[in-house]
mmCIF file of C-alpha atoms in Angstrom:
data_model
loop_
_atom_site.group_PDB
_atom_site.id
_atom_site.type_symbol
_atom_site.label_atom_id
_atom_site.label_comp_id
_atom_site.label_asym_id
_atom_site.label_seq_id
_atom_site.Cartn_x
_atom_site.Cartn_y
_atom_site.Cartn_z
ATOM 1 C CA GLN A 270 97.115 108.949 80.000
ATOM 2 C CA VAL A 271 100.797 108.204 80.412
ATOM 3 C CA GLN A 272 101.810 104.740 79.256
ATOM 4 C CA LEU A 273 105.226 103.111 79.385
ATOM 5 C CA VAL A 274 105.549 99.663 77.840
ATOM 6 C CA GLU A 275 108.799 97.731 78.136
ATOM 7 C CA SER A 276 109.830 94.940 75.809
ATOM 8 C CA GLY A 277 112.889 92.913 74.858
ATOM 9 C CA GLY A 278 113.348 90.841 77.984
ATOM 10 C CA GLY A 279 114.066 87.129 77.928
ATOM 11 C CA VAL A 280 116.593 84.452 78.767
ATOM 12 C CA VAL A 281 120.194 85.134 77.730
ATOM 13 C CA GLN A 282 123.486 83.385 78.416
ATOM 14 C CA PRO A 283 126.185 85.024 80.543
ATOM 15 C CA GLY A 284 128.452 87.244 78.482
ATOM 16 C CA ARG A 285 125.849 87.864 75.805
ATOM 17 C CA SER A 286 123.929 91.045 74.973
ATOM 18 C CA LEU A 287 120.311 92.163 75.056
ATOM 19 C CA ARG A 288 118.508 95.398 74.178
ATOM 20 C CA LEU A 289 115.436 96.558 76.047
ATOM 21 C CA SER A 290 112.930 99.061 74.698
ATOM 22 C CA CYS A 291 110.355 101.248 76.392
ATOM 23 C CA ALA A 292 107.583 102.725 74.251
ATOM 24 C CA ALA A 293 106.139 105.914 75.712
ATOM 25 C CA SER A 294 102.815 107.606 75.061
ATOM 26 C CA GLY A 295 100.437 110.086 76.639
ATOM 27 C CA PHE A 296 103.006 112.822 77.265
ATOM 28 C CA THR A 297 105.633 114.863 75.399
ATOM 29 C CA PHE A 298 108.420 112.290 75.527
ATOM 30 C CA SER A 299 111.107 114.700 74.290
ATOM 31 C CA SER A 300 110.569 116.994 77.290
ATOM 32 C CA TYR A 301 111.465 114.608 80.105
ATOM 33 C CA GLY A 302 114.342 112.610 81.454
ATOM 34 C CA MET A 303 113.889 108.851 81.538
ATOM 35 C CA HIS A 304 115.270 106.142 83.808
ATOM 36 C CA TRP A 305 115.785 102.405 83.958
ATOM 37 C CA VAL A 306 115.300 100.757 87.352
ATOM 38 C CA ARG A 307 115.646 97.036 88.044
ATOM 39 C CA GLN A 308 114.506 94.615 90.712
ATOM 40 C CA ALA A 309 116.127 91.233 91.222
ATOM 41 C CA PRO A 310 113.738 88.433 92.250
ATOM 42 C CA GLY A 311 112.657 88.974 95.847
ATOM 43 C CA LYS A 312 114.905 92.011 96.242
ATOM 44 C CA GLY A 313 114.545 95.767 96.381
ATOM 45 C CA LEU A 314 114.671 98.438 93.719
ATOM 46 C CA GLU A 315 118.008 99.311 92.119
ATOM 47 C CA TRP A 316 118.451 102.346 89.893
ATOM 48 C CA VAL A 317 120.305 101.559 86.659
ATOM 49 C CA ALA A 318 120.597 104.680 84.499
ATOM 50 C CA VAL A 319 119.073 108.023 83.508
ATOM 51 C CA ILE A 320 119.119 109.993 80.267
ATOM 52 C CA SER A 321 118.283 113.655 79.827
ATOM 53 C CA TYR A 322 115.362 114.850 77.723
ATOM 54 C CA ASP A 323 117.565 115.395 74.661
ATOM 55 C CA GLY A 324 119.941 112.483 75.190
ATOM 56 C CA SER A 325 122.917 114.728 75.897
ATOM 57 C CA ASN A 326 123.456 113.636 79.516
ATOM 58 C CA LYS A 327 123.590 110.087 80.820
ATOM 59 C CA TYR A 328 124.399 108.716 84.259
ATOM 60 C CA TYR A 329 124.846 105.120 85.359
ATOM 61 C CA ALA A 330 124.955 102.987 88.485
ATOM 62 C CA ASP A 331 128.416 101.700 89.298
ATOM 63 C CA SER A 332 127.169 98.118 88.872
ATOM 64 C CA VAL A 333 126.463 98.621 85.145
ATOM 65 C CA LYS A 334 128.894 101.365 84.139
ATOM 66 C CA GLY A 335 130.877 100.339 81.060
ATOM 67 C CA ARG A 336 128.506 97.460 80.235
ATOM 68 C CA PHE A 337 125.081 99.108 79.786
ATOM 69 C CA THR A 338 124.165 102.043 77.541
ATOM 70 C CA ILE A 339 120.995 104.093 77.838
ATOM 71 C CA SER A 340 119.696 105.908 74.767
ATOM 72 C CA ARG A 341 116.514 107.383 73.355
ATOM 73 C CA ASP A 342 114.877 108.134 70.020
ATOM 74 C CA ASN A 343 112.589 111.104 70.493
ATOM 75 C CA SER A 344 111.197 110.705 66.981
ATOM 76 C CA LYS A 345 109.925 107.267 67.990
ATOM 77 C CA ASN A 346 109.042 108.085 71.618
ATOM 78 C CA THR A 347 111.208 105.178 72.677
ATOM 79 C CA LEU A 348 113.794 104.608 75.391
ATOM 80 C CA TYR A 349 116.449 101.901 75.105
ATOM 81 C CA LEU A 350 118.852 99.999 77.319
ATOM 82 C CA GLN A 351 121.670 98.144 75.582
ATOM 83 C CA MET A 352 123.034 95.526 77.958
ATOM 84 C CA ASN A 353 126.378 93.904 77.135
ATOM 85 C CA SER A 354 128.540 91.380 78.984
ATOM 86 C CA LEU A 355 125.546 90.214 80.975
ATOM 87 C CA ARG A 356 126.073 88.478 84.306
ATOM 88 C CA ALA A 357 123.867 86.275 86.453
ATOM 89 C CA GLU A 358 123.478 89.173 88.892
ATOM 90 C CA ASP A 359 121.825 91.239 86.145
ATOM 91 C CA THR A 360 118.802 88.934 86.361
ATOM 92 C CA ALA A 361 115.881 91.194 87.267
ATOM 93 C CA VAL A 362 112.668 92.833 86.194
ATOM 94 C CA TYR A 363 113.655 96.010 84.365
ATOM 95 C CA TYR A 364 111.331 99.001 84.648
ATOM 96 C CA CYS A 365 111.450 102.197 82.673
ATOM 97 C CA ALA A 366 110.325 105.263 84.576
ATOM 98 C CA LYS A 367 109.599 108.835 83.595
ATOM 99 C CA ASP A 368 111.296 111.642 85.465
ATOM 100 C CA SER A 369 109.213 114.640 86.475
ATOM 101 C CA GLU A 370 111.916 116.942 85.056
ATOM 102 C CA LYS A 371 114.035 117.371 81.915
ATOM 103 C CA VAL A 372 117.211 116.231 83.738
ATOM 104 C CA ALA A 373 119.156 118.834 81.781
ATOM 105 C CA ALA A 374 122.157 118.295 84.048
ATOM 106 C CA ALA A 375 123.218 116.237 87.058
ATOM 107 C CA GLY A 376 121.288 117.236 90.135
ATOM 108 C CA THR A 377 118.273 118.512 88.247
ATOM 109 C CA GLN A 378 116.414 115.228 88.510
ATOM 110 C CA GLY A 379 112.950 115.215 89.949
ATOM 111 C CA TYR A 380 111.160 112.054 90.929
ATOM 112 C CA PHE A 381 109.838 108.977 89.116
ATOM 113 C CA ASP A 382 106.247 109.933 88.454
ATOM 114 C CA TYR A 383 105.276 107.089 86.104
ATOM 115 C CA TRP A 384 106.536 103.533 85.754
ATOM 116 C CA GLY A 385 106.085 100.790 83.193
ATOM 117 C CA GLN A 386 105.045 97.274 84.148
ATOM 118 C CA GLY A 387 108.529 95.887 83.614
ATOM 119 C CA THR A 388 110.212 93.216 81.505
ATOM 120 C CA LEU A 389 112.047 90.216 82.951
ATOM 121 C CA VAL A 390 115.656 89.552 82.023
ATOM 122 C CA THR A 391 117.108 86.204 83.061
ATOM 123 C CA VAL A 392 120.823 85.607 82.632
ATOM 124 C CA SER A 393 121.514 81.909 82.790
ATOM 125 C CA SER A 394 123.418 79.230 80.957
ATOM 126 C CA SER B 200 128.404 105.973 97.875
ATOM 127 C CA TYR B 201 125.379 107.274 99.717
ATOM 128 C CA VAL B 202 123.425 104.736 101.770
ATOM 129 C CA LEU B 203 119.750 104.872 102.740
ATOM 130 C CA THR B 204 118.699 102.650 105.638
ATOM 131 C CA GLN B 205 115.120 101.466 106.115
ATOM 132 C CA PRO B 206 113.735 98.966 108.631
ATOM 133 C CA PRO B 207 112.981 95.677 106.842
ATOM 134 C CA SER B 208 109.497 95.502 108.278
ATOM 135 C CA VAL B 209 106.863 97.505 110.111
ATOM 136 C CA SER B 210 103.630 96.095 111.497
ATOM 137 C CA VAL B 211 100.555 98.078 112.461
ATOM 138 C CA ALA B 212 96.953 97.400 113.348
ATOM 139 C CA PRO B 213 94.174 98.736 111.135
ATOM 140 C CA GLY B 214 93.208 102.292 112.005
ATOM 141 C CA LYS B 215 96.543 103.029 113.659
ATOM 142 C CA THR B 216 99.470 105.082 112.411
ATOM 143 C CA ALA B 217 102.479 103.570 110.624
ATOM 144 C CA ARG B 218 105.806 105.374 110.466
ATOM 145 C CA ILE B 219 108.491 104.177 108.073
ATOM 146 C CA THR B 220 111.900 105.727 108.462
ATOM 147 C CA CYS B 221 114.686 106.296 105.955
ATOM 148 C CA GLY B 222 118.067 107.104 107.425
ATOM 149 C CA GLY B 223 120.971 108.750 105.641
ATOM 150 C CA ASN B 224 123.842 111.091 106.389
ATOM 151 C CA ASN B 225 122.358 114.607 106.472
ATOM 152 C CA ILE B 226 119.384 113.397 104.460
ATOM 153 C CA GLY B 227 117.570 116.550 105.539
ATOM 154 C CA SER B 228 119.617 118.433 102.941
ATOM 155 C CA LYS B 229 118.291 116.229 100.145
ATOM 156 C CA SER B 230 114.904 115.801 98.488
ATOM 157 C CA VAL B 231 113.332 112.469 99.425
ATOM 158 C CA HIS B 232 110.733 110.616 97.390
ATOM 159 C CA TRP B 233 108.681 107.596 98.479
ATOM 160 C CA TYR B 234 107.215 104.740 96.429
ATOM 161 C CA GLN B 235 104.689 102.039 97.253
ATOM 162 C CA GLN B 236 104.968 98.635 95.585
ATOM 163 C CA LYS B 237 102.372 95.909 95.929
ATOM 164 C CA PRO B 238 103.192 92.298 94.976
ATOM 165 C CA GLY B 239 103.474 91.775 91.247
ATOM 166 C CA GLN B 240 102.989 95.458 90.475
ATOM 167 C CA ALA B 241 105.180 98.367 89.457
ATOM 168 C CA PRO B 242 106.056 100.967 92.089
ATOM 169 C CA VAL B 243 103.772 103.952 92.575
ATOM 170 C CA LEU B 244 104.880 107.389 93.772
ATOM 171 C CA VAL B 245 103.205 108.306 97.081
ATOM 172 C CA ILE B 246 105.293 111.256 98.344
ATOM 173 C CA TYR B 247 107.690 113.568 96.476
ATOM 174 C CA TYR B 248 109.977 116.379 97.583
ATOM 175 C CA ASP B 249 109.821 115.188 101.198
ATOM 176 C CA SER B 250 106.161 115.916 101.833
ATOM 177 C CA ASP B 251 104.197 116.585 98.647
ATOM 178 C CA ARG B 252 101.459 114.168 97.689
ATOM 179 C CA PRO B 253 100.581 113.295 94.072
ATOM 180 C CA SER B 254 96.989 113.577 92.991
ATOM 181 C CA GLY B 255 95.090 110.420 93.810
ATOM 182 C CA ILE B 256 97.159 109.580 96.875
ATOM 183 C CA PRO B 257 95.050 109.760 100.060
ATOM 184 C CA GLU B 258 95.722 112.505 102.580
ATOM 185 C CA ARG B 259 96.501 109.727 105.052
ATOM 186 C CA PHE B 260 99.977 109.604 103.463
ATOM 187 C CA SER B 261 102.416 112.276 104.603
ATOM 188 C CA GLY B 262 106.151 112.786 104.746
ATOM 189 C CA SER B 263 108.800 114.700 106.642
ATOM 190 C CA ASN B 264 112.566 115.065 106.407
ATOM 191 C CA SER B 265 115.052 116.514 108.877
ATOM 192 C CA GLY B 266 118.547 115.841 110.094
ATOM 193 C CA ASN B 267 119.508 112.258 109.352
ATOM 194 C CA THR B 268 116.004 110.804 109.011
ATOM 195 C CA ALA B 269 113.119 111.058 106.572
ATOM 196 C CA THR B 270 109.780 109.588 107.585
ATOM 197 C CA LEU B 271 106.751 108.342 105.693
ATOM 198 C CA THR B 272 103.658 108.426 107.877
ATOM 199 C CA ILE B 273 100.478 106.571 107.038
ATOM 200 C CA SER B 274 97.533 107.502 109.246
ATOM 201 C CA ARG B 275 94.427 105.394 109.774
ATOM 202 C CA VAL B 276 96.105 102.433 108.120
ATOM 203 C CA GLU B 277 93.940 100.212 105.925
ATOM 204 C CA ALA B 278 94.449 96.658 104.724
ATOM 205 C CA GLY B 279 95.047 98.019 101.221
ATOM 206 C CA ASP B 280 98.135 99.876 102.434
ATOM 207 C CA GLU B 281 99.992 96.599 102.915
ATOM 208 C CA ALA B 282 102.966 96.848 100.545
ATOM 209 C CA ASP B 283 106.685 97.470 100.260
ATOM 210 C CA TYR B 284 107.758 101.087 100.613
ATOM 211 C CA TYR B 285 110.986 102.571 99.250
ATOM 212 C CA CYS B 286 112.636 105.921 99.840
ATOM 213 C CA GLN B 287 114.825 107.461 97.131
ATOM 214 C CA VAL B 288 117.222 110.393 96.763
ATOM 215 C CA TRP B 289 119.691 111.752 94.223
ATOM 216 C CA ASP B 290 123.289 111.484 95.435
ATOM 217 C CA SER B 291 125.150 114.469 94.041
ATOM 218 C CA SER B 292 128.558 113.133 95.093
ATOM 219 C CA SER B 293 128.263 110.139 92.773
ATOM 220 C CA ASP B 294 125.681 111.453 90.296
ATOM 221 C CA GLN B 295 123.462 108.464 90.991
ATOM 222 C CA GLU B 296 119.956 107.800 92.225
ATOM 223 C CA VAL B 297 119.807 105.797 95.445
ATOM 224 C CA PHE B 298 116.987 103.670 96.842
ATOM 225 C CA GLY B 299 116.590 102.485 100.385
ATOM 226 C CA GLY B 300 116.396 98.743 100.925
ATOM 227 C CA GLY B 301 112.630 98.855 101.309
ATOM 228 C CA THR B 302 110.221 98.308 104.186
ATOM 229 C CA LYS B 303 107.475 95.719 104.166
ATOM 230 C CA LEU B 304 104.373 97.151 105.825
ATOM 231 C CA THR B 305 102.160 94.490 107.359
ATOM 232 C CA VAL B 306 98.642 95.325 108.482
ATOM 233 C CA LEU B 307 97.781 93.038 111.380
#
């Protein structure tokens, strides 16, 4: 069965960096787009970024553009989110989610058919 | 950027029908997906491409999308349906995914 397991969360000071990982199993990882979605405490879902099946296309939310970088290693079945210049408002549970499609280009996304359990990132001094 | 508007809360008695709306400019021209999230859990897909239901989701869950409003309908509501529900679309003008603010469904 499909499994997505996030790791790398923790407490970090404002301005510092953190890298999240998402280990995937139970499906052909290299055939699907992958997303990061976050949820601040007590708030709703906020999409963060998506990467195409082969890593060639990446799209970001305005709130993280220029600070966060999504990447993937298909040989390791792992998705990453490099988060730089962290702010207090980045505090959230970060979920990785599988897209139902390859996401070969903008507009070819499907839907989020599987989600991980999330990893908590707290940005605080 | 594209905005999706959901009512913050909907209340319904057991056995009745709950309708959760998702408003957006000409949302009928987009594909809408719906997710259910229970406290402390990850979201779960309940409706995709406006009205399709994933395997394992009860037939009581249905969706529609036209004009400026998409609707998630839950028939014969059960206590276990109590959760937050989010609609989601892809905004082609900004190349970004967009979520609605979420609706808390309370079963009375």
